[in-house]
Coordinates of C-alpha atoms and ligand atoms in Angstrom, one line a residue:
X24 CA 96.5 85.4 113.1
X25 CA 95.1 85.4 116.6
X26 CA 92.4 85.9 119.1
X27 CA 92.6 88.7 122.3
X28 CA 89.5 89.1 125.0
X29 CA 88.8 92.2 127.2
X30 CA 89.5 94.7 123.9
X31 CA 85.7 95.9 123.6
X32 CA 82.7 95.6 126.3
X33 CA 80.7 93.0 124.1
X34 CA 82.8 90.2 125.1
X35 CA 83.5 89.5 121.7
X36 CA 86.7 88.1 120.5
X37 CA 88.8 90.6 118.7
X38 CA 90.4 88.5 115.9
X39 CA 93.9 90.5 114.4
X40 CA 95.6 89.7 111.4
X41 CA 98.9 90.9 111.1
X42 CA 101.5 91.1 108.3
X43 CA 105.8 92.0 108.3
X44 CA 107.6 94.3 106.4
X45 CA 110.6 93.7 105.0
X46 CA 112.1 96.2 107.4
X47 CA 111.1 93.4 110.1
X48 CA 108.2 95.9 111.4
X49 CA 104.4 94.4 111.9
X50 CA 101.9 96.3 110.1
X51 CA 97.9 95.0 110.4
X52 CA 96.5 92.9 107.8
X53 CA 92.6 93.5 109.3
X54 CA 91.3 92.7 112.3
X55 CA 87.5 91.9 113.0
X56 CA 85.2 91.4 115.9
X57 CA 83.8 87.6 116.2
X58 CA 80.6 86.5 117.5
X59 CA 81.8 83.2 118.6
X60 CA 85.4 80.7 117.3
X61 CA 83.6 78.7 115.7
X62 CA 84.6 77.2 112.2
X63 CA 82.0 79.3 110.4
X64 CA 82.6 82.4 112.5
X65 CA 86.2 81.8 111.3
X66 CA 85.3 80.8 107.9
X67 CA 83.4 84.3 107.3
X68 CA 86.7 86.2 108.5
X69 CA 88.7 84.9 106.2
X70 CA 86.3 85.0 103.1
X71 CA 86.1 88.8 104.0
X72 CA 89.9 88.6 103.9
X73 CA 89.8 86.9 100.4
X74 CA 87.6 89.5 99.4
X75 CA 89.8 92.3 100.1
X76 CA 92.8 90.9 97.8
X77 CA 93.6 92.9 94.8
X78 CA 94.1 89.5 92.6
X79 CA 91.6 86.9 93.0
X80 CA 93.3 84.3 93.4
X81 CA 96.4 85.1 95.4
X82 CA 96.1 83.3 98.4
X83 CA 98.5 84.3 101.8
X84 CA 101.7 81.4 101.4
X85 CA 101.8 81.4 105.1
X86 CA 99.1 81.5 107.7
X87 CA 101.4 81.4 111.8
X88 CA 98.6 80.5 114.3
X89 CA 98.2 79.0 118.0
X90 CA 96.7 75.5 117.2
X91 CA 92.9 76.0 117.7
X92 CA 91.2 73.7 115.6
X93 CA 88.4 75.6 114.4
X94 CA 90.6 78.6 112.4
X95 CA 92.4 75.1 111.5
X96 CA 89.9 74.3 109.6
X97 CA 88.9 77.5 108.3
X98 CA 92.0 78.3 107.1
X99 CA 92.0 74.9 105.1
X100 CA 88.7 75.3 103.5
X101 CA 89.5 79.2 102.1
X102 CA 93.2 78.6 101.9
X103 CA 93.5 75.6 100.9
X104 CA 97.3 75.9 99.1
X105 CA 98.7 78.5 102.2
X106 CA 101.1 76.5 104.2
X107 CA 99.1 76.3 107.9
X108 CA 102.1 76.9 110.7
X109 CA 101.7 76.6 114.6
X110 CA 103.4 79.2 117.0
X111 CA 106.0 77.4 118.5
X112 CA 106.1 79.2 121.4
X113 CA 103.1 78.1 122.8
X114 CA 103.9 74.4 121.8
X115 CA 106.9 74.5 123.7
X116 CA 104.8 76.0 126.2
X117 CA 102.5 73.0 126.7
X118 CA 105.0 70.6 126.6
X119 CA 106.8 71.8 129.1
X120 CA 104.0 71.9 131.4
X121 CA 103.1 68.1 130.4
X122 CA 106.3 67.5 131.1
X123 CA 106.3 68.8 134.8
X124 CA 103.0 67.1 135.2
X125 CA 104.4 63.9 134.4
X126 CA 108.3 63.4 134.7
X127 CA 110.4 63.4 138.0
X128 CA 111.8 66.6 138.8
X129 CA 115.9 65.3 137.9
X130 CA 114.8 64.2 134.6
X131 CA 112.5 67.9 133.3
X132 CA 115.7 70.1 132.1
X133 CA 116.8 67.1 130.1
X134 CA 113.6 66.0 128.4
X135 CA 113.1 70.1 127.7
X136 CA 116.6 70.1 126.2
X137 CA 115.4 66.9 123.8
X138 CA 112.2 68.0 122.8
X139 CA 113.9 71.5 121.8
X140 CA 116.3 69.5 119.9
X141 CA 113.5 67.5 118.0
X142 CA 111.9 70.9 117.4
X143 CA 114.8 72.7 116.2
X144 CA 115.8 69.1 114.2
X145 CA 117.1 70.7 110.4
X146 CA 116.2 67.6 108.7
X147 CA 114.2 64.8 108.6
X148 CA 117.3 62.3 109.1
X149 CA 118.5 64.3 112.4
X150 CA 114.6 64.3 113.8
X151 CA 114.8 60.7 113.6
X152 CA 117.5 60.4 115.7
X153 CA 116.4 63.0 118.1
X154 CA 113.1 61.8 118.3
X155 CA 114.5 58.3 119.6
X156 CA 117.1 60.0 121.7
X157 CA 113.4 61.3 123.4
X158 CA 111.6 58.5 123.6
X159 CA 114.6 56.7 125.2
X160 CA 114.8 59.0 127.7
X161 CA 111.3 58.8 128.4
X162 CA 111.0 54.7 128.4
X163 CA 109.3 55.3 132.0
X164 CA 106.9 58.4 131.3
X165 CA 104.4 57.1 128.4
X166 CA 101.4 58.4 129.5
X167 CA 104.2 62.3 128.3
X168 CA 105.4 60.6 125.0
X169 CA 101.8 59.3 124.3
X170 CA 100.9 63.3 124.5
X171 CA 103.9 64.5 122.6
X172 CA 103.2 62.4 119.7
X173 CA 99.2 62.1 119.5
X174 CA 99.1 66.5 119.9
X175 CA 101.6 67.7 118.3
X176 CA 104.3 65.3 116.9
X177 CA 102.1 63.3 114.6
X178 CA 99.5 65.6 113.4
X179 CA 101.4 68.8 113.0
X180 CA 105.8 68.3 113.0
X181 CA 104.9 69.3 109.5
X182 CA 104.0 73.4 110.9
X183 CA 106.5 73.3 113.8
X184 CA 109.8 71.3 113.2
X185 CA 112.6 72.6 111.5
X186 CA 113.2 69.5 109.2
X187 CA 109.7 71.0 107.6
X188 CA 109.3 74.6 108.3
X189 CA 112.6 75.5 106.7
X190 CA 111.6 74.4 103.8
X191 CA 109.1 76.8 103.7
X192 CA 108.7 81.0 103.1
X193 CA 107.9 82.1 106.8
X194 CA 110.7 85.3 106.9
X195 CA 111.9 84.3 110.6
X196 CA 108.6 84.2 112.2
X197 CA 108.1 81.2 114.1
X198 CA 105.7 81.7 116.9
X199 CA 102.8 84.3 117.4
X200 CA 104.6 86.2 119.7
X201 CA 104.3 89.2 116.5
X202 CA 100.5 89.3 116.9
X203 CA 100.2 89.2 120.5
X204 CA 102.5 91.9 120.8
X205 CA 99.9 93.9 119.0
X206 CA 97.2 93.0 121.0
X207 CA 99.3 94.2 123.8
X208 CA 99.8 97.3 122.2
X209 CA 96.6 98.1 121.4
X210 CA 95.4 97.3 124.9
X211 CA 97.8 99.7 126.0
X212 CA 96.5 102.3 123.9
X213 CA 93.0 101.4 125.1
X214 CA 93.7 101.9 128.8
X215 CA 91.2 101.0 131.0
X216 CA 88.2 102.0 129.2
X217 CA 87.2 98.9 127.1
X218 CA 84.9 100.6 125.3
X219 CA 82.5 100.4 122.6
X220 CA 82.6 99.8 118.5
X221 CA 83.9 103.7 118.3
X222 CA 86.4 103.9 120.3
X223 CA 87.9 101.0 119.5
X224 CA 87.5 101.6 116.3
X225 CA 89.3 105.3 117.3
X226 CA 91.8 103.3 118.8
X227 CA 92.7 101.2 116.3
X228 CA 92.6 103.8 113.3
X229 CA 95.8 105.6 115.5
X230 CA 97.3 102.5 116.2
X231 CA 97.3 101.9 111.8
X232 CA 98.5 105.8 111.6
X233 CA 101.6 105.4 114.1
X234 CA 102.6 102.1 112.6
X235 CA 102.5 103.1 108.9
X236 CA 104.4 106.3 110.2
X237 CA 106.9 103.7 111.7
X238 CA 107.0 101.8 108.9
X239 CA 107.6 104.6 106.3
X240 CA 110.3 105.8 108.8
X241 CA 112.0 102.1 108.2
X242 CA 111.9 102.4 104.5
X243 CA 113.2 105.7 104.0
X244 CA 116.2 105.2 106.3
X245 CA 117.2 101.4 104.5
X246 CA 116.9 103.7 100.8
X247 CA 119.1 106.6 102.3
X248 CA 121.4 105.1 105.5
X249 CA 124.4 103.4 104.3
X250 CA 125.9 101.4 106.9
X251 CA 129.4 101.3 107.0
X252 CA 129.3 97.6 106.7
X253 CA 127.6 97.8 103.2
X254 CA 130.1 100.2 101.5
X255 CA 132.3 97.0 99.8
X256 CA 130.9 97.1 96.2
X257 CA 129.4 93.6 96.8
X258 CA 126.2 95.3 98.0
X259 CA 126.8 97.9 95.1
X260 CA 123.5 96.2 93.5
X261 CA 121.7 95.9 96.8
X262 CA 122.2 99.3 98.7
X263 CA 118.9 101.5 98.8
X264 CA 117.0 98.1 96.8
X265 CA 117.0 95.8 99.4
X266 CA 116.1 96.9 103.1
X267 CA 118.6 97.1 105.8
X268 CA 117.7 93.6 107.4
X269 CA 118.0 91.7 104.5
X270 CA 121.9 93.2 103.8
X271 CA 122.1 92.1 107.9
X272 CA 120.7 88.2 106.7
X273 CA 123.0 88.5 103.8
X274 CA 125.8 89.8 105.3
X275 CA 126.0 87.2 108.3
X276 CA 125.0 84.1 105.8
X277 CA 128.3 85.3 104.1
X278 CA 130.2 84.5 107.2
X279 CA 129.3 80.5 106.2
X280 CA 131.0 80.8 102.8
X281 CA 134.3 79.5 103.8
X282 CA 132.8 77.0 105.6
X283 CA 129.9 75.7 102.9
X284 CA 131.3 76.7 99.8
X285 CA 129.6 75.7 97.1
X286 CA 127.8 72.5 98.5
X287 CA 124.0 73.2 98.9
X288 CA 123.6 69.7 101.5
X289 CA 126.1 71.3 103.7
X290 CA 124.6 74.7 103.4
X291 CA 121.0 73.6 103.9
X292 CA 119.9 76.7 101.7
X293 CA 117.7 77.6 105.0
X294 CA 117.9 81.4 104.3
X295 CA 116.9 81.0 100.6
X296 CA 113.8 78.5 101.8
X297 CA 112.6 80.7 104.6
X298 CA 113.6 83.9 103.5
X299 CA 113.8 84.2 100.3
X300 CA 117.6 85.6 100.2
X301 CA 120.7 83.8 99.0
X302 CA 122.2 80.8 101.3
X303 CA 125.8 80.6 101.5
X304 CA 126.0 78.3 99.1
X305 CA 124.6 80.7 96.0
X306 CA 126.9 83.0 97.3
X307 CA 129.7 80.8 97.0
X308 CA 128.9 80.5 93.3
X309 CA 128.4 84.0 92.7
X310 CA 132.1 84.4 94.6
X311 CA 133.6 81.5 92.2
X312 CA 131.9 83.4 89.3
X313 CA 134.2 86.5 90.3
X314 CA 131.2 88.6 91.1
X315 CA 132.5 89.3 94.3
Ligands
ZN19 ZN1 122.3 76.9 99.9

């Protein structure tokens, strides 16, 4: 979920939600104009959103925003059990620039390097030890740590670091970079006439036609298109069930087999937690079970 400006000559927020397929394609959840960001602004949007679910009391697992405090909050009063992640991207993205702002210029590409490190940290044991690796390396530049920690670190590791985020069901989308790519899009369909309700409204109604095109396109070629890749019978029970970019996940966890066997700390079981596909390890088992 996220905010674009400049899409309609109101000067109202356009507020998309988008959605992925399992073909990896981005298809729109709804999208609504705001009056303002506030929490009750935000509040109403996703009430409406709540509204338009077939069961009642399915709830989205997974909410990816930018961290704006307001939709924060939102999303925790009508979503209280979806998991509430931050785009990494733009986390990085203000580090960085805290960074430059306060550590000598010799020092930046290493303190960038350790931060991505406690980022990217796969569990909570190795953040630890990155996390100190950081702050020894920033003994001299407080007033940075101070900001690392109080913003992001100690509120929200929970929706950005590894160590936590693998753990949960966010199918490889880690920043917002899906939603703003949409906003671009549709901005490029707009052209230069930011125009009113209807023709964004025209807009946006052939933006949802090409993309449902798109995504129909995706679906028929991963029921029909074999890849020669997927011919051994071990996909015999996958092939035309399961699309062509989860055979790609599966097929490249299998590479890790040898390596993990049948031992799930080793394995890490990342691609069953954030995916919902079988980690090497399962697919050890099934191998040892003769399946293969
Ligand atoms: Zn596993």
């Amino acid at each position: 979920m996220d905010n674009t400006y400049k899409a309609n000559k109101y000067r109202q927020p356009l507020f998309e939600i988008v959605g992925m397929t399992s073909t990896e394609l981005t298809f729109a959840v709804a999208f609504a104009y705001m009056e303002s960001e506030q929490t009750g602004n935000c509040c109403w949007v996703l009430e409406k959103l709540k509204e338009l679910s077939v069961k009642k009391d399915l709830c989205p697992q997974v909410i990816l925003i930018d961290r704006d405090l307001a939709l924060m909050k939102a999303i925790e009063i009508v979503f209280p059990r979806s998991i509430n992640l931050l785009c990494r991207f733009h986390i990085n993205k203000n580090v960085g620039a805290k960074c430059k702002q306060h550590v000598v210029n010799d020092l930046q590409k290493t303190i960038d390097t350790l931060w991505m490190e406690v980022v990217w940290a796969s569990d909570e044991v190795e953040y630890g030890q990155r996390l100190h690796q950081l702050e020894q390396a920033c003994v001299d530049y407080s007033g940075f740590m101070n900001y690392v920690k109080d913003t992001w670190l100690t509120p929200h590791r929970h929706r950005f670091v590894g160590a936590w985020i693998n753990r949960v069901l966010h199918l490889g989308n880690t920043t917002t970079n899906r939603v703003e790519y949409t906003h671009w899009k549709l901005k490029q369909m707009l052209g230069n006439s930011i125009g009113d309700m209807v023709k964004c409204w025209e807009v946006m109604n052939n933006n949802l036609r090409l993309q449902l095109g798109n995504i129909r396109a995706s679906f028929q070629k991963s029921f029909y298109e074999v890849e020669h890749a997927y011919i051994s019978p071990f996909y015999g029970y996958l092939r035309g069930s399961v699309s062509r970019v989860a055979l790609r996940c599966i097929a490249e966890e299998l590479l890790r087999v040898d390596y993990v066997g049948t031992n799930k700390k080793i394995c890490g079981c990342t691609l069953r937690t954030s995916y919902g596909l079988p980690c090497a390890c399962e697919l050890g088992r099934y191998a040892l079970g003769g399946i293969c």
